[in-house]
Short mmCIF file of C-alpha atoms in Angstrom, two decimals:
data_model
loop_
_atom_site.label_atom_id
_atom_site.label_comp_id
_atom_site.label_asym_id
_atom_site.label_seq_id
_atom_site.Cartn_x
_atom_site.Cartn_y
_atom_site.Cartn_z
CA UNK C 1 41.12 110.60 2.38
CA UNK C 2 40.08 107.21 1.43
CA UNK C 3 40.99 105.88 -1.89
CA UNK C 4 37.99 104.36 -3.97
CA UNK C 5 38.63 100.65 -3.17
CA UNK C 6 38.62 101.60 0.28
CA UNK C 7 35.69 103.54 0.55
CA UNK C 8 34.26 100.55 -1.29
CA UNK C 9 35.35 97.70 0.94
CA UNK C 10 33.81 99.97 4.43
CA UNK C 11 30.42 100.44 2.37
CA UNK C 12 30.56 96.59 2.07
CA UNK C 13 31.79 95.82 5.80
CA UNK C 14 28.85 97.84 6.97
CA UNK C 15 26.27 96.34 5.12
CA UNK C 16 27.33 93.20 5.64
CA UNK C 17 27.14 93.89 9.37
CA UNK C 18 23.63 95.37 9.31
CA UNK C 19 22.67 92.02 7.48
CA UNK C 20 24.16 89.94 9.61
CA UNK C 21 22.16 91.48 12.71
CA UNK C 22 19.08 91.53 10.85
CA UNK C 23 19.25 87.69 10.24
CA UNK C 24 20.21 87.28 14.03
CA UNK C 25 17.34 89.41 15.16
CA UNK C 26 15.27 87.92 12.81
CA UNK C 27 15.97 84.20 13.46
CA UNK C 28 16.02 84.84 17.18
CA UNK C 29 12.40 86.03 17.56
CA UNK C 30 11.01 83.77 14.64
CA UNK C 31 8.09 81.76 16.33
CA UNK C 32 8.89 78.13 14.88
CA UNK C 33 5.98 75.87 13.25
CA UNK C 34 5.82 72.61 16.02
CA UNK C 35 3.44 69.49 15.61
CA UNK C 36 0.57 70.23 17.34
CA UNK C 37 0.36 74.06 17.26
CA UNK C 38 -2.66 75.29 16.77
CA UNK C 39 -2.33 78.30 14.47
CA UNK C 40 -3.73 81.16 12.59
CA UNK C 41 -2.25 82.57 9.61
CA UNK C 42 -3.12 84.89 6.58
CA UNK C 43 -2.01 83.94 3.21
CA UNK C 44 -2.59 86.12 -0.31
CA UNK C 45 -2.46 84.11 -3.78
CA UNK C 46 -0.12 85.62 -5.17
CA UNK C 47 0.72 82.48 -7.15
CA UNK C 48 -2.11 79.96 -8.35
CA UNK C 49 -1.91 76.92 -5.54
CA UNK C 50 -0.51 73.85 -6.59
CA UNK C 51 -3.00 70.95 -7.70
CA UNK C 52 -3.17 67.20 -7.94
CA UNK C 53 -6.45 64.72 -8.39
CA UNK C 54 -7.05 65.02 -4.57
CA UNK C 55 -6.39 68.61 -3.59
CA UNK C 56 -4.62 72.10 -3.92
CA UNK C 57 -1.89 73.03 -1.54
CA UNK C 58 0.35 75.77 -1.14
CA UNK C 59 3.09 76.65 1.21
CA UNK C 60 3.38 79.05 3.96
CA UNK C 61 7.09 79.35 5.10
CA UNK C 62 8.23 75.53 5.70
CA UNK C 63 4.54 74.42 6.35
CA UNK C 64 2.43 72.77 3.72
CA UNK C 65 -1.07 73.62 3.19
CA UNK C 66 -3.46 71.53 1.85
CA UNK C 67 -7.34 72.46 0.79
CA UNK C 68 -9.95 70.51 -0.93
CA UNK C 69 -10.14 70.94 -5.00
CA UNK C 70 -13.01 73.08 -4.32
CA UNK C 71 -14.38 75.79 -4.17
CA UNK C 72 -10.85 76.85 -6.59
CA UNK C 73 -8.66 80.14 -5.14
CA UNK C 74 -7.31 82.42 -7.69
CA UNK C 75 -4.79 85.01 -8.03
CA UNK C 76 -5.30 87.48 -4.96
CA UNK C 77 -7.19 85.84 -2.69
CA UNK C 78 -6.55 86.31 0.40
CA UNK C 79 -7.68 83.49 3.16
CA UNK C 80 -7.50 83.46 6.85
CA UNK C 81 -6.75 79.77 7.75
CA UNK C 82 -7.07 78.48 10.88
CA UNK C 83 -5.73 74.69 11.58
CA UNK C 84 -3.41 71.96 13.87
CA UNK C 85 0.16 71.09 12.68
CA UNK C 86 0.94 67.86 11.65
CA UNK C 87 3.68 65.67 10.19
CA UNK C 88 3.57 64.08 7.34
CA UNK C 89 6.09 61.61 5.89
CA UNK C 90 6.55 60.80 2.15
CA UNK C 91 8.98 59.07 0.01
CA UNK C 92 11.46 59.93 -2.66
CA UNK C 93 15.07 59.93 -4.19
CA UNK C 94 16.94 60.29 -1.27
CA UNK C 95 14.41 57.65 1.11
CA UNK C 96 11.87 58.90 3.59
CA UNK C 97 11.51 62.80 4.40
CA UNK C 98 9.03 64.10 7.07
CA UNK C 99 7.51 67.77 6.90
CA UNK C 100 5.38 69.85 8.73
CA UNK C 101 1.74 70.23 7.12
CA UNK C 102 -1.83 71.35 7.74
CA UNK C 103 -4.68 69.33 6.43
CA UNK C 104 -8.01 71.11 5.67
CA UNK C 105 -7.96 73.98 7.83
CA UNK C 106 -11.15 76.32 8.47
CA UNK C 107 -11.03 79.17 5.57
CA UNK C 108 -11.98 82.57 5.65
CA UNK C 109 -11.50 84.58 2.51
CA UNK C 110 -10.97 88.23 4.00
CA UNK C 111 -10.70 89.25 0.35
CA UNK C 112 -11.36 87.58 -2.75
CA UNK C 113 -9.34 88.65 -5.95
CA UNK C 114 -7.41 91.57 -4.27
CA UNK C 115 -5.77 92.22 -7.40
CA UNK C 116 -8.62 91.62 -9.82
CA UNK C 117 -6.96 93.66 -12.98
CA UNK C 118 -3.94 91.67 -12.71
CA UNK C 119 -5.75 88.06 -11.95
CA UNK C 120 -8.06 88.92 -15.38
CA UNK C 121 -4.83 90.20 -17.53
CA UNK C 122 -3.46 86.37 -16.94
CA UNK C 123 -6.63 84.90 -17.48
CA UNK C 124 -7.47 86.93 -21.14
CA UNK C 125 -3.66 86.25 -22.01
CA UNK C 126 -3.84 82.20 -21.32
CA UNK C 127 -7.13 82.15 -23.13
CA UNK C 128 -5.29 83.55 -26.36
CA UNK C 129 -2.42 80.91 -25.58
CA UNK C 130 -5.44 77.83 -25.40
CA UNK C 131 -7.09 78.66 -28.16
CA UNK C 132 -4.97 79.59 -30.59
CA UNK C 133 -2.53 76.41 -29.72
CA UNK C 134 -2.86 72.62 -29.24
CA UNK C 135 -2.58 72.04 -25.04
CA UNK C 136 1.09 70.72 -24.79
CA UNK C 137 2.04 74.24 -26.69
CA UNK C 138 0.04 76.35 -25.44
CA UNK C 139 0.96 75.14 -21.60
CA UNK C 140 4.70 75.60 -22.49
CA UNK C 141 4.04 78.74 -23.73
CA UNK C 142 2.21 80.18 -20.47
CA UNK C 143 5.11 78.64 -18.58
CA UNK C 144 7.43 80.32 -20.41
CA UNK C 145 6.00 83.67 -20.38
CA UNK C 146 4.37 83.99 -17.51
CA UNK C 147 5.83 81.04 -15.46
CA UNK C 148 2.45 79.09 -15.33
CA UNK C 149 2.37 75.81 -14.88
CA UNK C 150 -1.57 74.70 -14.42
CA UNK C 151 -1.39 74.07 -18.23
CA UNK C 152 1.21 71.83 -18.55
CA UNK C 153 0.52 68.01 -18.16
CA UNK C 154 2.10 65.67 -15.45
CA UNK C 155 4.07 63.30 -18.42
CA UNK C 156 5.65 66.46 -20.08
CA UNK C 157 6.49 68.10 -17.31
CA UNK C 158 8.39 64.92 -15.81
CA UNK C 159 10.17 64.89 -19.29
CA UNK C 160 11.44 68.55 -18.73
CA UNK C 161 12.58 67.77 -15.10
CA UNK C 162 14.53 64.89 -16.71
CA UNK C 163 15.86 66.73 -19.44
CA UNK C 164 17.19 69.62 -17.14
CA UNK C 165 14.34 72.40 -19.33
CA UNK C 166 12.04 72.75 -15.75
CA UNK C 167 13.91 75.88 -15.48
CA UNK C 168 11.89 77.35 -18.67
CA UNK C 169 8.49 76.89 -17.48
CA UNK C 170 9.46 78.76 -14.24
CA UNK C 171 9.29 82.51 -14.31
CA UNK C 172 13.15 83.60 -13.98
CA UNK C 173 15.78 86.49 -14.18
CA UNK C 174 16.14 85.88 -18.28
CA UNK C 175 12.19 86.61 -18.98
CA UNK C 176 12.87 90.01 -16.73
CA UNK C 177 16.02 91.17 -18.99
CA UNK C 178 14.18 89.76 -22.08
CA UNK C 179 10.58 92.30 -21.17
CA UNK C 180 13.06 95.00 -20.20
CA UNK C 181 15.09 94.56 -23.77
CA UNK C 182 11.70 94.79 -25.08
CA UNK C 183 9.68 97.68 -23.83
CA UNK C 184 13.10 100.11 -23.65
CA UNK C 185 13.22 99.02 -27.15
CA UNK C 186 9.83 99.77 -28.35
CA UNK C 187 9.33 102.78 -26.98
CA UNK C 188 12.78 104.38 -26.57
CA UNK C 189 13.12 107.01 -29.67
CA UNK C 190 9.36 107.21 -29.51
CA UNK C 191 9.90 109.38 -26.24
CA UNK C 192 12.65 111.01 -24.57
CA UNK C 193 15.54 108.67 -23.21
CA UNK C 194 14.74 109.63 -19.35
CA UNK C 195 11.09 108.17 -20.19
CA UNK C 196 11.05 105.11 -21.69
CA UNK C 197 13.70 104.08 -18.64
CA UNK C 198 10.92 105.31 -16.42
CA UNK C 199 8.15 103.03 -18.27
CA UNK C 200 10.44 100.43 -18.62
CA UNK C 201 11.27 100.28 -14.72
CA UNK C 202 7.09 100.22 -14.41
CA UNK C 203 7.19 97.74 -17.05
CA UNK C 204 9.62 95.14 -15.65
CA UNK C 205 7.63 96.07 -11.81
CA UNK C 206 3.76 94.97 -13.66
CA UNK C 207 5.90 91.80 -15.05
CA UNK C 208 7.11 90.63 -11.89
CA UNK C 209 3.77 90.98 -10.50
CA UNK C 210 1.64 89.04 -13.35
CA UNK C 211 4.59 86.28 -12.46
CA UNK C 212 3.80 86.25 -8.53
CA UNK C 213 6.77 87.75 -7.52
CA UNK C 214 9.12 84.46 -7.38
CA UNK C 215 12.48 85.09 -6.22
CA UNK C 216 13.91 84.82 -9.35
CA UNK C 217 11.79 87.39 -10.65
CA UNK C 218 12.15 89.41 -7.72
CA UNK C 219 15.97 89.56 -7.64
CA UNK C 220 16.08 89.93 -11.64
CA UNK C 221 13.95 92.78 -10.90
CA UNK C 222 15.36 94.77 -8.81
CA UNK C 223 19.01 93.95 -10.71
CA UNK C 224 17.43 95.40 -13.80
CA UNK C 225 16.15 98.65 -12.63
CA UNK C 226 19.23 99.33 -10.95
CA UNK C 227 20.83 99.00 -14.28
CA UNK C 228 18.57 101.03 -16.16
CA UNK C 229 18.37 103.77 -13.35
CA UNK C 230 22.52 103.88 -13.63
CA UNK C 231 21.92 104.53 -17.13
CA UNK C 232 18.56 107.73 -15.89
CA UNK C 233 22.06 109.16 -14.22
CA UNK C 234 24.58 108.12 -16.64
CA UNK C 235 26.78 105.95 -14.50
CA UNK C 236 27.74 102.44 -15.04
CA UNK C 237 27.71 99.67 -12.73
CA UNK C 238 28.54 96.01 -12.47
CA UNK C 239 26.70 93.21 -13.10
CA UNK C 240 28.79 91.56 -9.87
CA UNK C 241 27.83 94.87 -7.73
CA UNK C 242 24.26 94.60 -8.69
CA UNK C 243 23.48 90.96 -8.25
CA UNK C 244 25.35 91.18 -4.64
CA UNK C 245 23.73 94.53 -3.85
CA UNK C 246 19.86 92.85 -4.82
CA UNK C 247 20.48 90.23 -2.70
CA UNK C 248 21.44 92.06 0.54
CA UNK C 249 18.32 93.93 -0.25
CA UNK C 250 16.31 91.02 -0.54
CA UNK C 251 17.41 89.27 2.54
CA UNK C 252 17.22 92.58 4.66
CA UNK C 253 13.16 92.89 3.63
CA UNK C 254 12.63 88.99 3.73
CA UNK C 255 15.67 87.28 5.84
CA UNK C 256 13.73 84.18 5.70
CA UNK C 257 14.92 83.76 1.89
CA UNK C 258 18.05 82.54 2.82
CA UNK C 259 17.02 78.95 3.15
CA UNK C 260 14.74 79.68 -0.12
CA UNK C 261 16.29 77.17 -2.47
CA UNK C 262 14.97 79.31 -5.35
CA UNK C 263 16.60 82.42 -4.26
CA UNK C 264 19.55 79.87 -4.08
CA UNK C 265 19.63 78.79 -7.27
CA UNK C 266 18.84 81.80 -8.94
CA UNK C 267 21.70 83.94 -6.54
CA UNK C 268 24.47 80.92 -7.28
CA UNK C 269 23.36 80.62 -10.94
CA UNK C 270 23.83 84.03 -12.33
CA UNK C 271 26.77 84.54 -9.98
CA UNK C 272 28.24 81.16 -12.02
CA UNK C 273 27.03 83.10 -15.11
CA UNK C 274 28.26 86.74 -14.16
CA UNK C 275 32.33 84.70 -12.73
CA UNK C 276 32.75 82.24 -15.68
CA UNK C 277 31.01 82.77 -18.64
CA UNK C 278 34.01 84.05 -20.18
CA UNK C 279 36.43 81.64 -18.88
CA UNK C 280 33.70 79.11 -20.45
CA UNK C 281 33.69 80.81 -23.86
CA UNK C 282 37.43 80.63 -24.08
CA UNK C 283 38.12 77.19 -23.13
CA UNK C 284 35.62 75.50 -24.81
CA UNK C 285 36.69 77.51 -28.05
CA UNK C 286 35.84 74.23 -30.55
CA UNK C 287 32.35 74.83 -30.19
CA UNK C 288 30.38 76.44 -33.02
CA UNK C 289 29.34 80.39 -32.55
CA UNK C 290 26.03 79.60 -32.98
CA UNK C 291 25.72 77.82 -29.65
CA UNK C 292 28.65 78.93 -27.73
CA UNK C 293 27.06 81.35 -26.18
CA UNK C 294 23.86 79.62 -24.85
CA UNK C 295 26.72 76.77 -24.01
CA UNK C 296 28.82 78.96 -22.00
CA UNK C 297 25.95 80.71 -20.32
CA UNK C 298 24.17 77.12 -19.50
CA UNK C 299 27.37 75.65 -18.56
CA UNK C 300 28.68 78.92 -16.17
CA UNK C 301 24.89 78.60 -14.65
CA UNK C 302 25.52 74.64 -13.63
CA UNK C 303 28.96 75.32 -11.86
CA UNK C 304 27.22 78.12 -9.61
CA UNK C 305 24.38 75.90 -8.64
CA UNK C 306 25.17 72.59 -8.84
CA UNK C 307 25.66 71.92 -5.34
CA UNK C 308 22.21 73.55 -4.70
CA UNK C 309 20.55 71.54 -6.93
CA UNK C 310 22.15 68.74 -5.82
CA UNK C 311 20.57 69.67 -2.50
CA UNK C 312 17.53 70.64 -3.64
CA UNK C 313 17.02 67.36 -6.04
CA UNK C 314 19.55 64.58 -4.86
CA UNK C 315 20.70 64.41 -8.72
CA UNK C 316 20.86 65.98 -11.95
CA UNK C 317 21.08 64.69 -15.38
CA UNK C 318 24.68 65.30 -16.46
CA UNK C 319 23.91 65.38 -20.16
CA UNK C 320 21.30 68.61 -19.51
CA UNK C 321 24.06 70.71 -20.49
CA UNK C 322 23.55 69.54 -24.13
CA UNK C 323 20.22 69.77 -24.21
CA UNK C 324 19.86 73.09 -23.01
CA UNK C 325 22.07 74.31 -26.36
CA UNK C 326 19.73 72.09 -28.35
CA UNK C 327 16.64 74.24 -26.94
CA UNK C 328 17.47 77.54 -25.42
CA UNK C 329 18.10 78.95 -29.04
CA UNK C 330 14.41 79.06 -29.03
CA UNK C 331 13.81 80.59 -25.82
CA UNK C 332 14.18 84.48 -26.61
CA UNK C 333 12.24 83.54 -29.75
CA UNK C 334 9.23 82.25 -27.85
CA UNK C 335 9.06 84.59 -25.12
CA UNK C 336 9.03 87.75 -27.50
CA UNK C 337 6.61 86.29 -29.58
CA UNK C 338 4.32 85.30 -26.56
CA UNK C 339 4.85 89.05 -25.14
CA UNK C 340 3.46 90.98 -27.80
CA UNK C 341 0.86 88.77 -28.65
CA UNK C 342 -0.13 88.69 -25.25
CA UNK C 343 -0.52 92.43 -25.06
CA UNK C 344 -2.13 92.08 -28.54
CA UNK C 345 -4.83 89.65 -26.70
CA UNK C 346 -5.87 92.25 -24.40
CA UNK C 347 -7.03 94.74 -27.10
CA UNK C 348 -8.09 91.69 -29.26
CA UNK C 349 -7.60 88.08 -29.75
CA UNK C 350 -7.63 87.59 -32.89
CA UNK C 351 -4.62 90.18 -33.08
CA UNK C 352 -2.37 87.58 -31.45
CA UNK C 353 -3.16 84.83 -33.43
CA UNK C 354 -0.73 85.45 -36.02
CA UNK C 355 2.08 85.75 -33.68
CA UNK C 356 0.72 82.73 -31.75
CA UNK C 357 0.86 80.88 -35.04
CA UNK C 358 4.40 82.16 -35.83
CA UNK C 359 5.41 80.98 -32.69
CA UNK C 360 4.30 77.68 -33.12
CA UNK C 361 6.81 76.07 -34.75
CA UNK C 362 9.31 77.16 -32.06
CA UNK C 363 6.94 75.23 -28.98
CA UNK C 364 6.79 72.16 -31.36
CA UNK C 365 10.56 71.57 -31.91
CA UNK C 366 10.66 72.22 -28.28
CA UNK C 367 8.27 69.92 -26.64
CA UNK C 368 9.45 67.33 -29.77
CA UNK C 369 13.13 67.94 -28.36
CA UNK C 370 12.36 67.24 -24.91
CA UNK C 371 10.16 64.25 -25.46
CA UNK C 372 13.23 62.50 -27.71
CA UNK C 373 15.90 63.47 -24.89
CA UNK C 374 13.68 62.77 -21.79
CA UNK C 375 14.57 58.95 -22.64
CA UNK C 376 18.73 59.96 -21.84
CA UNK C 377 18.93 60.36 -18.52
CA UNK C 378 22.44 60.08 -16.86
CA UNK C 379 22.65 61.11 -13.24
CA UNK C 380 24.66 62.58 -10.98
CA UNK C 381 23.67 61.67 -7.35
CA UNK C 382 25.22 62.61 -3.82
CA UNK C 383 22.99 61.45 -0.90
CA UNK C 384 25.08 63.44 1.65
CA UNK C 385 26.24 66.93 0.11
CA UNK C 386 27.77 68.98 3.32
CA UNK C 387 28.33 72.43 3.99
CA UNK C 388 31.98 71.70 4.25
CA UNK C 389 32.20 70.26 0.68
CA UNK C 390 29.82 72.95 -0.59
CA UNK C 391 32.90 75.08 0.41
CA UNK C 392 35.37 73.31 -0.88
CA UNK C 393 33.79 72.77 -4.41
CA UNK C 394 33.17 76.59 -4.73
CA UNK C 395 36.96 77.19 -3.83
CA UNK C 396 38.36 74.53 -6.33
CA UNK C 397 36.19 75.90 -9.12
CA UNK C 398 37.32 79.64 -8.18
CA UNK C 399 41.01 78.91 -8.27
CA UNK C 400 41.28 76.48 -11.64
CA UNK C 401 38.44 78.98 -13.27
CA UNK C 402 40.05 82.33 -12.36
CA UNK C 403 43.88 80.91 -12.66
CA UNK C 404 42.41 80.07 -16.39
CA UNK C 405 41.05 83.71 -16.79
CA UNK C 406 44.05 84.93 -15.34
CA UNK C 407 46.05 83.77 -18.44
CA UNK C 408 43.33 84.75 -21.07
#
C-alpha cells in the first residue's frame, strides 16, 4: 500500500503529465498571428479597453487592437472584428520593440452589454467614488477596489509605476482574500457555518467578475474557494498545495497563460510570499512589529518575481521595498472601506458617503506618499535576463533562504 507521500508524489507525476500534453497539443495546433493575415476574431469586454488622446485599444492574445475613441465600448460588449495584421515598432527602456497589431478594423457588435447588471453595478459604484471624492482619490480608490484604472490620471499613475504602488491600482489576489475575510465575516453567525462558506464562494466568484477576471483575480479565486470549501468538509490544506494546484488548473483551461506575464507575477509572487515570508520575518528581526509584516510580505513578494519583472519592465526601483511599508498599512483600510460603501451605493448614495469620507484621509496620505517618493527613483536594470540565469537566481535564493529556515 502506498504511504501518503507517495500517493502524493504519483497524484503530482500525473498531473504534471496531463499538463504537459495539454500545452504540447495546445501549442502544436495554435494558428500563429503573421503580418499580413487577414483575420476574423470575436472579442467580449470583459475589461474596459485601454485609452489615450488618439484611440482605445485592447489586446487579443499577442495582437494589439486599436479602435477609434468613438463610438466608446463598455463592459460586455462583444465585437466581431474583422482586419489585416501589421507590425508596428515603438520605443522604450530596453531600445526598439516590434509587435503585431491591427489598426481600425471593421466592427460588428454581436452583442452590446452582455452582462448589463454587472457593467451598471461598476458604473453606480464609481459614481459614489466621483462624487463623493476629489478625482486623484476617487481614481485610486476605483483602482484599488475594483482594479479600474480609467480614473486615474497619466502624471499619478507614472508616479506609482516609479514608486513600485502600480500593483495597488490593479485588481489582485489580496483584494480576493480581503472580500472573502469580509463577507464570511459578516454573515457567518448570522447563518449556519456551511452557508455563509457557500455565499462567500458566490461572493468572491461576483468579485472576480466586477474585476474582469484578471489572472490575478482568477488564480486568487479559485485558491480561496478551495480553502474555504476544505473548511465546508473540515479538512485543511496548504497554502503551497493550493497555489500549485490553481495554477495547473488554470493552464489546463487556458494553456496560453503561460507566457501571461501577469499570471507570472502573480504565480512567482505569492509563491515568494507563501516560501519566505517567514525566513523574512526572522532575519530582518530589527524591524518594528508594526511594519514587519507588510515588510516581510512585500519583501518575500520581490524575491519571487523579480526576475519577471525584470522581464516584464527592464528595471525596478530598488528602494520600492520601503515604500510599499510606508503605504500598504493603508491598503486593507481602503479597500474595506470602499467595499461596503460600495454596496451601500447600490441601495443609496448618500449611504456611502460617510464611509467615503472616512476613507478619505487614507487615499490622501497615499497619493501625498507617492507623489513625495516618485522623485527617488533608484534602478535596477538588466537588458539581457536569460532563462538560464532565471534558474540560477531561483536556486541561489532557495538554498541561502531555506538553509536560513532550516536553522530557525
Amino acid at each position: 500500500m502506498l504511504k501518503r507521500n507517495e500517493t502524493l508524489l504519483l497524484i503530482a507525476s500525473v498531473l504534471i503529465l496531463l499538463l504537459t500534453v495539454r500545452l504540447v497539443f495546445f501549442f502544436a495546433s495554435k494558428s500563429e498571428f503573421e503580418v499580413g493575415d487577414r483575420v476574423e476574431i470575436e472579442h467580449t469586454f470583459l475589461k474596459l479597453p485601454y485609452k489615450n488622446f488618439f484611440q482605445q485599444y485592447f489586446y487579443v492574445e499577442n495582437v494589439l487592437v486599436s479602435l477609434p475613441l468613438y463610438p466608446e465600448y463598455g463592459y460586455g460588449d462583444k465585437l466581431r472584428l474583422k482586419g489585416t495584421v501589421e507590425t508596428v515598432t515603438s520605443s522604450n527602456e530596453n531600445g526598439l520593440t516590434k509587435r503585431l497589431v491591427i489598426r481600425n478594423p471593421e466592427v460588428k457588435i454581436v452583442e452590446s452589454g452582455g452582462l448589463a447588471v454587472v457593467k451598471f453595478i461598476r458604473q453606480k459604484v464609481l459614481l459614489a467614488y466621483e462624487s463623493a471624492l476629489p478625482p486623484r482619490e476617487a481614481g485610486l480608490m476605483a483602482g484599488i477596489v475594483l482594479g479600474a484604472q480609467d480614473g486615474i490620471n497619466p502624471e499619478f499613475k507614472e508616479n506609482l509605476k516609479r514608486t513600485g504602488m502600480l500593483h495597488v491600482v490593479v485588481a489582485s489576489g489580496s483584494n480576493v482574500v480581503l472580500v472573502a475575510g469580509i463577507i464570511f465575516g459578516l454573515i457567518n453567525g448570522v447563518v449556519k457555518k456551511k452557508y455563509a462558506i457557500i455565499f462567500t464562494v458566490i461572493g468572491i466568484f461576483f468579485y472576480a467578475l466586477l474585476t474582469g477576471f484578471d489572472p490575478p483575480i482568477v488564480r486568487a479565486s479559485i485558491m480561496a474557494t478551495f480553502a474555504f470549501v476544505a473548511m465546508l468538509f473540515g479538512r485543511q490544506r496548504t497554502a503551497l498545495m493550493s497555489l500549485f494546484f490553481s495554477g495547473w488548473l488554470m493552464l489546463l483551461v487556458a494553456p496560453n497563460l503561460i507566457s501571461d506575464i501577469g499570471f507570472q507575477l502573480s504565480f512567482s509572487a505569492t509563491l515568494g510570499i507563501i516560501l519566505f515570508q517567514k525566513v523574512v520575518s526572522v532575519v530582518f528581526k530589527i524591524i518594528p512589529n508594526l511594519v514587519k509584516e507588510d515588510f516581510a510580505t512585500t519583501f518575500s513578494a520581490q524575491i519571487g518575481a523579480l526576475p519577471f519583472l525584470l522581464i516584464a519592465f527592464g528595471q525596478v526601483n530598488l528602494l520600492s521595498i520601503f515604500i510599499n511599508v510606508l503605504l500598504l498599512w493603508t491598503v486593507p483600510i481602503i479597500m474595506i472601506l470602499g467595499l461596503i460603501s460600495g454596496v451601500l451605493s447600490l441601495v443609496a448614495p448618500i449611504l456611502s458617503l460617510p464611509l467615503l469620507l472616512l476613507a478619505y484621509p487614507f487615499l490622501l496620505i497615499f497619493s501625498k506618499v507617492v507623489e513625495l517618493t516618485s522623485i527617488f527613483y533608484v534602478p535596477l536594470s538588466l537588458t539581457s535576463f536569460t532563462l538560464p540565469i532565471v534558474i540560477l537566481y531561483y536556486l541561489v535564493i532557495v538554498y541561502f533562504l531555506l538553509r536560513k529556515r532550516s536553522k530557525t
